[in-house]
PDB file of C-alpha atoms in Angstrom:
ATOM      1  CA  SER H   1       0.000   0.000   0.000  1.00  0.00           C
ATOM      2  CA  ASN H   2       2.965   2.331   0.481  1.00  0.00           C
ATOM      3  CA  ALA H   3       5.937   0.830  -1.304  1.00  0.00           C
ATOM      4  CA  SER H   4       8.389   1.835  -3.978  1.00  0.00           C
ATOM      5  CA  ALA H   5       9.282   0.007  -7.170  1.00  0.00           C
ATOM      6  CA  GLN H   6      11.367   0.715 -10.205  1.00  0.00           C
ATOM      7  CA  ILE H   7       9.627   0.791 -13.566  1.00  0.00           C
ATOM      8  CA  GLY H   8      11.091   0.970 -17.038  1.00  0.00           C
ATOM      9  CA  ALA H   9      14.349  -0.476 -18.341  1.00  0.00           C
ATOM     10  CA  ALA H  10      18.092   0.136 -18.221  1.00  0.00           C
ATOM     11  CA  ASN H  11      19.185   3.571 -19.409  1.00  0.00           C
ATOM     12  CA  ASN H  12      20.488   3.865 -22.978  1.00  0.00           C
ATOM     13  CA  PRO H  13      22.289   7.145 -23.746  1.00  0.00           C
ATOM     14  CA  ALA H  14      21.079   6.985 -27.376  1.00  0.00           C
ATOM     15  CA  TYR H  15      17.512   7.659 -26.178  1.00  0.00           C
ATOM     16  CA  GLN H  16      15.593  10.427 -24.452  1.00  0.00           C
ATOM     17  CA  TYR H  17      12.825   9.396 -22.041  1.00  0.00           C
ATOM     18  CA  SER H  18       9.650  11.180 -21.031  1.00  0.00           C
ATOM     19  CA  TRP H  19       7.201   9.705 -18.470  1.00  0.00           C
ATOM     20  CA  THR H  20       3.665  10.994 -17.866  1.00  0.00           C
ATOM     21  CA  PRO H  21       1.946  11.599 -15.536  1.00  0.00           C
ATOM     22  CA  ALA H  22       4.589  12.635 -13.007  1.00  0.00           C
ATOM     23  CA  VAL H  23       2.519  11.431 -10.012  1.00  0.00           C
ATOM     24  CA  GLY H  24       4.724   9.409  -7.658  1.00  0.00           C
ATOM     25  CA  LEU H  25       7.753   9.321  -9.992  1.00  0.00           C
ATOM     26  CA  SER H  26      11.262  10.137  -8.817  1.00  0.00           C
ATOM     27  CA  SER H  27      12.060  11.470 -12.313  1.00  0.00           C
ATOM     28  CA  THR H  28      10.134  11.973 -15.547  1.00  0.00           C
ATOM     29  CA  ASN H  29      13.169  11.888 -17.871  1.00  0.00           C
ATOM     30  CA  ASN H  30      14.938   8.782 -16.576  1.00  0.00           C
ATOM     31  CA  ALA H  31      14.692   5.321 -18.214  1.00  0.00           C
ATOM     32  CA  ASN H  32      13.804   3.593 -14.959  1.00  0.00           C
ATOM     33  CA  PRO H  33      12.411   5.959 -12.325  1.00  0.00           C
ATOM     34  CA  THR H  34      11.274   4.862  -8.894  1.00  0.00           C
ATOM     35  CA  VAL H  35       7.520   5.067  -8.394  1.00  0.00           C
ATOM     36  CA  THR H  36       6.115   5.544  -4.897  1.00  0.00           C
ATOM     37  CA  LEU H  37       2.341   5.543  -4.485  1.00  0.00           C
ATOM     38  CA  THR H  38       0.191   5.374  -1.381  1.00  0.00           C
ATOM     39  CA  ASN H  39      -3.249   3.825  -1.144  1.00  0.00           C
ATOM     40  CA  THR H  40      -5.093   4.977   1.970  1.00  0.00           C
ATOM     41  CA  GLY H  41      -8.426   3.751   0.664  1.00  0.00           C
ATOM     42  CA  THR H  42     -10.177   0.402   0.843  1.00  0.00           C
ATOM     43  CA  THR H  43     -10.039  -0.594  -2.826  1.00  0.00           C
ATOM     44  CA  THR H  44      -7.227  -1.446  -5.187  1.00  0.00           C
ATOM     45  CA  PHE H  45      -6.271   1.251  -7.653  1.00  0.00           C
ATOM     46  CA  VAL H  46      -4.200   1.163 -10.815  1.00  0.00           C
ATOM     47  CA  GLN H  47      -2.040   4.032 -12.086  1.00  0.00           C
ATOM     48  CA  LYS H  48      -1.141   3.974 -15.788  1.00  0.00           C
ATOM     49  CA  TYR H  49       2.143   5.567 -16.878  1.00  0.00           C
ATOM     50  CA  TYR H  50       3.142   6.397 -20.437  1.00  0.00           C
ATOM     51  CA  LEU H  51       6.750   6.358 -21.591  1.00  0.00           C
ATOM     52  CA  ARG H  52       7.742   8.269 -24.710  1.00  0.00           C
ATOM     53  CA  THR H  53      11.142   7.143 -26.032  1.00  0.00           C
ATOM     54  CA  GLU H  54      12.915   9.102 -28.765  1.00  0.00           C
ATOM     55  CA  PHE H  55      16.350   8.957 -30.348  1.00  0.00           C
ATOM     56  CA  ALA H  56      18.505  11.591 -28.659  1.00  0.00           C
ATOM     57  CA  ASN H  57      19.908  12.771 -31.992  1.00  0.00           C
ATOM     58  CA  LEU H  58      16.580  12.487 -33.907  1.00  0.00           C
ATOM     59  CA  PRO H  59      13.880  14.279 -31.878  1.00  0.00           C
ATOM     60  CA  GLY H  60      10.345  13.435 -32.965  1.00  0.00           C
ATOM     61  CA  CYS H  61      11.292   9.913 -34.019  1.00  0.00           C
ATOM     62  CA  GLY H  62      10.196   7.585 -31.256  1.00  0.00           C
ATOM     63  CA  SER H  63       7.497   5.457 -29.760  1.00  0.00           C
ATOM     64  CA  THR H  64       5.181   5.365 -26.750  1.00  0.00           C
ATOM     65  CA  ASP H  65       4.596   2.472 -24.385  1.00  0.00           C
ATOM     66  CA  SER H  66       2.710   2.152 -21.122  1.00  0.00           C
ATOM     67  CA  VAL H  67       3.008   0.353 -17.817  1.00  0.00           C
ATOM     68  CA  LEU H  68       0.355  -0.295 -15.156  1.00  0.00           C
ATOM     69  CA  VAL H  69       1.210   0.016 -11.469  1.00  0.00           C
ATOM     70  CA  THR H  70      -1.254  -1.653  -9.090  1.00  0.00           C
ATOM     71  CA  VAL H  71      -1.477  -0.354  -5.523  1.00  0.00           C
ATOM     72  CA  TYR H  72      -3.373  -2.497  -3.040  1.00  0.00           C
ATOM     73  CA  PRO H  73      -5.068  -1.119   0.071  1.00  0.00           C
ATOM     74  CA  GLN H  74      -3.284  -1.631   3.384  1.00  0.00           C
ATOM     75  CA  PRO H  75      -4.851  -4.504   5.352  1.00  0.00           C
ATOM     76  CA  LYS H  76      -5.914  -3.686   8.898  1.00  0.00           C
ATOM     77  CA  ALA H  77      -4.964  -6.055  11.721  1.00  0.00           C
ATOM     78  CA  ASP H  78      -7.467  -5.992  14.578  1.00  0.00           C
ATOM     79  CA  PHE H  79      -8.547  -8.433  17.265  1.00  0.00           C
ATOM     80  CA  THR H  80     -10.164  -8.611  20.665  1.00  0.00           C
ATOM     81  CA  ALA H  81      -9.557 -10.936  23.565  1.00  0.00           C
ATOM     82  CA  THR H  82     -12.850 -12.439  24.702  1.00  0.00           C
ATOM     83  CA  ASN H  83     -11.759 -12.138  28.311  1.00  0.00           C
ATOM     84  CA  ASN H  84      -8.820 -11.699  30.611  1.00  0.00           C
ATOM     85  CA  GLY H  85      -7.862 -15.083  31.883  1.00  0.00           C
ATOM     86  CA  CYS H  86      -7.046 -17.153  34.887  1.00  0.00           C
ATOM     87  CA  ILE H  87      -4.101 -19.517  34.938  1.00  0.00           C
ATOM     88  CA  GLY H  88      -4.904 -22.650  32.971  1.00  0.00           C
ATOM     89  CA  ASN H  89      -8.131 -21.300  31.444  1.00  0.00           C
ATOM     90  CA  PRO H  90      -7.946 -20.360  27.769  1.00  0.00           C
ATOM     91  CA  VAL H  91      -8.180 -16.792  26.560  1.00  0.00           C
ATOM     92  CA  PHE H  92      -9.951 -16.722  23.185  1.00  0.00           C
ATOM     93  CA  PHE H  93      -8.991 -14.206  20.513  1.00  0.00           C
ATOM     94  CA  MET H  94     -11.588 -12.879  18.090  1.00  0.00           C
ATOM     95  CA  ASN H  95     -10.199 -11.898  14.693  1.00  0.00           C
ATOM     96  CA  ASN H  96     -11.548  -8.555  13.402  1.00  0.00           C
ATOM     97  CA  ALA H  97      -8.877  -8.016  10.713  1.00  0.00           C
ATOM     98  CA  THR H  98      -9.795  -6.946   7.204  1.00  0.00           C
ATOM     99  CA  ALA H  99      -7.994  -6.826   3.878  1.00  0.00           C
ATOM    100  CA  HIS H 100     -10.721  -4.716   2.246  1.00  0.00           C
ATOM    101  CA  ASP H 101     -11.049  -5.897  -1.378  1.00  0.00           C
ATOM    102  CA  ARG H 102      -8.251  -8.482  -0.924  1.00  0.00           C
ATOM    103  CA  SER H 103      -8.132 -11.580   1.278  1.00  0.00           C
ATOM    104  CA  ILE H 104      -6.038 -12.502   4.291  1.00  0.00           C
ATOM    105  CA  THR H 105      -3.843 -15.543   3.704  1.00  0.00           C
ATOM    106  CA  GLN H 106      -1.934 -15.640   7.021  1.00  0.00           C
ATOM    107  CA  TRP H 107      -2.662 -14.845  10.645  1.00  0.00           C
ATOM    108  CA  LEU H 108       0.409 -15.016  12.874  1.00  0.00           C
ATOM    109  CA  TRP H 109       0.116 -14.633  16.637  1.00  0.00           C
ATOM    110  CA  ASN H 110       2.702 -13.946  19.330  1.00  0.00           C
ATOM    111  CA  PHE H 111       1.281 -14.500  22.811  1.00  0.00           C
ATOM    112  CA  GLY H 112       3.940 -12.547  24.720  1.00  0.00           C
ATOM    113  CA  ASP H 113       5.388 -15.599  26.475  1.00  0.00           C
ATOM    114  CA  ASN H 114       7.617 -16.948  23.690  1.00  0.00           C
ATOM    115  CA  THR H 115       4.783 -18.992  22.181  1.00  0.00           C
ATOM    116  CA  THR H 116       3.184 -18.425  18.789  1.00  0.00           C
ATOM    117  CA  ALA H 117       0.301 -19.723  16.701  1.00  0.00           C
ATOM    118  CA  SER H 118      -1.257 -19.288  13.288  1.00  0.00           C
ATOM    119  CA  GLY H 119      -4.871 -19.255  12.165  1.00  0.00           C
ATOM    120  CA  SER H 120      -7.683 -16.757  12.449  1.00  0.00           C
ATOM    121  CA  LEU H 121      -9.223 -17.777  15.813  1.00  0.00           C
ATOM    122  CA  PRO H 122      -6.589 -18.962  18.295  1.00  0.00           C
ATOM    123  CA  SER H 123      -6.830 -19.462  22.025  1.00  0.00           C
ATOM    124  CA  LYS H 124      -4.118 -19.553  24.665  1.00  0.00           C
ATOM    125  CA  ALA H 125      -4.001 -20.931  28.211  1.00  0.00           C
ATOM    126  CA  TYR H 126      -1.317 -19.220  30.293  1.00  0.00           C
ATOM    127  CA  LEU H 127       0.518 -20.975  33.137  1.00  0.00           C
ATOM    128  CA  VAL H 128       1.911 -17.919  34.927  1.00  0.00           C
ATOM    129  CA  PRO H 129      -0.029 -14.833  36.050  1.00  0.00           C
ATOM    130  CA  GLY H 130       0.895 -11.477  34.564  1.00  0.00           C
ATOM    131  CA  ASP H 131       0.254  -8.980  31.792  1.00  0.00           C
ATOM    132  CA  TYR H 132       0.977 -10.315  28.305  1.00  0.00           C
ATOM    133  CA  THR H 133       1.320  -8.259  25.125  1.00  0.00           C
ATOM    134  CA  ILE H 134      -0.375 -10.126  22.297  1.00  0.00           C
ATOM    135  CA  GLN H 135       0.536  -9.383  18.675  1.00  0.00           C
ATOM    136  CA  GLN H 136      -1.528 -10.293  15.638  1.00  0.00           C
ATOM    137  CA  LYS H 137       0.256 -10.051  12.281  1.00  0.00           C
ATOM    138  CA  ILE H 138      -1.722 -10.499   9.064  1.00  0.00           C
ATOM    139  CA  VAL H 139      -0.585 -10.968   5.475  1.00  0.00           C
ATOM    140  CA  SER H 140      -2.913 -10.348   2.536  1.00  0.00           C
ATOM    141  CA  ASN H 141      -2.860 -12.350  -0.683  1.00  0.00           C
ATOM    142  CA  ASP H 142      -0.834  -9.596  -2.369  1.00  0.00           C
ATOM    143  CA  GLY H 143       1.851  -9.653   0.345  1.00  0.00           C
ATOM    144  CA  CYS H 144       0.806  -6.523   2.265  1.00  0.00           C
ATOM    145  CA  VAL H 145       1.362  -6.815   6.040  1.00  0.00           C
ATOM    146  CA  ASP H 146      -0.101  -5.166   9.147  1.00  0.00           C
ATOM    147  CA  SER H 147       0.044  -5.902  12.859  1.00  0.00           C
ATOM    148  CA  SER H 148      -1.816  -4.975  16.014  1.00  0.00           C
ATOM    149  CA  THR H 149      -1.072  -5.454  19.727  1.00  0.00           C
ATOM    150  CA  GLN H 150      -3.001  -5.403  22.968  1.00  0.00           C
ATOM    151  CA  THR H 151      -2.414  -6.478  26.549  1.00  0.00           C
ATOM    152  CA  VAL H 152      -4.186  -9.315  28.329  1.00  0.00           C
ATOM    153  CA  ARG H 153      -4.068  -9.786  32.111  1.00  0.00           C
ATOM    154  CA  VAL H 154      -3.861 -13.332  33.420  1.00  0.00           C
ATOM    155  CA  SER H 155      -4.620 -13.844  37.100  1.00  0.00           C
ATOM    156  CA  ALA H 156      -3.890 -16.616  39.530  1.00  0.00           C
ATOM    157  CA  VAL H 157      -6.855 -18.808  40.395  1.00  0.00           C
ATOM    158  CA  PRO H 158      -8.310 -17.924  43.821  1.00  0.00           C
ATOM    159  CA  ILE H 159      -8.422 -20.749  46.360  1.00  0.00           C
ATOM    160  CA  PRO H 160     -11.766 -20.686  48.229  1.00  0.00           C
ATOM    161  CA  ILE H 161     -11.631 -21.586  51.915  1.00  0.00           C
ATOM    162  CA  PHE H 162     -14.634 -21.068  54.199  1.00  0.00           C
ATOM    163  CA  ARG H 163     -15.074 -22.213  57.806  1.00  0.00           C
ATOM    164  CA  VAL H 164     -17.806 -22.023  60.381  1.00  0.00           C
ATOM    165  CA  ALA H 165     -17.054 -19.453  63.087  1.00  0.00           C
ATOM    166  CA  GLY H 166     -17.829 -20.925  66.496  1.00  0.00           C
ATOM    167  CA  ALA H 167     -20.137 -23.768  67.458  1.00  0.00           C
ATOM    168  CA  SER H 168     -23.745 -24.035  66.362  1.00  0.00           C
ATOM    169  CA  CYS H 169     -26.806 -26.031  67.234  1.00  0.00           C
ATOM    170  CA  VAL H 170     -29.634 -27.305  65.042  1.00  0.00           C
ATOM    171  CA  ASN H 171     -31.788 -24.450  63.684  1.00  0.00           C
ATOM    172  CA  ASP H 172     -29.201 -21.873  64.735  1.00  0.00           C
ATOM    173  CA  SER H 173     -27.786 -19.439  62.206  1.00  0.00           C
ATOM    174  CA  ILE H 174     -24.159 -19.936  61.429  1.00  0.00           C
ATOM    175  CA  GLN H 175     -21.491 -17.451  60.576  1.00  0.00           C
ATOM    176  CA  LEU H 176     -18.954 -18.286  57.874  1.00  0.00           C
ATOM    177  CA  GLU H 177     -15.414 -16.951  57.902  1.00  0.00           C
ATOM    178  CA  ASP H 178     -13.818 -16.417  54.498  1.00  0.00           C
ATOM    179  CA  ASP H 179     -10.141 -17.455  54.441  1.00  0.00           C
ATOM    180  CA  SER H 180      -9.958 -17.594  50.651  1.00  0.00           C
ATOM    181  CA  PHE H 181      -6.717 -16.398  49.104  1.00  0.00           C
ATOM    182  CA  ILE H 182      -4.876 -16.013  45.843  1.00  0.00           C
ATOM    183  CA  PRO H 183      -1.202 -17.029  45.533  1.00  0.00           C
ATOM    184  CA  THR H 184      -0.255 -13.752  43.805  1.00  0.00           C
ATOM    185  CA  GLY H 185      -2.177 -10.519  43.681  1.00  0.00           C
ATOM    186  CA  LYS H 186      -5.321  -9.863  45.657  1.00  0.00           C
ATOM    187  CA  ILE H 187      -8.915 -11.004  45.518  1.00  0.00           C
ATOM    188  CA  GLU H 188     -11.321  -8.356  44.309  1.00  0.00           C
ATOM    189  CA  ARG H 189     -14.580  -8.597  46.233  1.00  0.00           C
TER     190      ARG H 189
END
């Protein structure tokens, strides 16, 4: 979507070159200028360039040719985590990426703990609590690439412990004491 390429052929000093239009060209009188075009839209566009070649010592005697340059829209990587997770429970990732009028051929995931996956709808169960930066990288069928990141928090699993406070008789109300804990972090009540 925003790349450069050389068009044309090797320079021959016996010829004069004239490219039109000048849009995106590094030079209009070079045999092989660099073309740089940007596509910020959502559809593919094609730019047609014309090259007039004439003999340097015989102006007016020449020919015209054309070349088409195709510029694809930039794909947009995007995803959401369905939830923050607890150790051992999977976090599911919802793919929201788009390639506009192209198609996505690869989804590459980095889960922030030295593990990776591919595919459009991965899940990941973490073994250690913490904040993990997840990266989704997509590649469209024309080779354009984009990536997106977000952070997921994984918590330790709370350990529930309740006990009866004091003695009780039949039909008496009881009072429970909560001794639940979490190995790291704190329990939000």
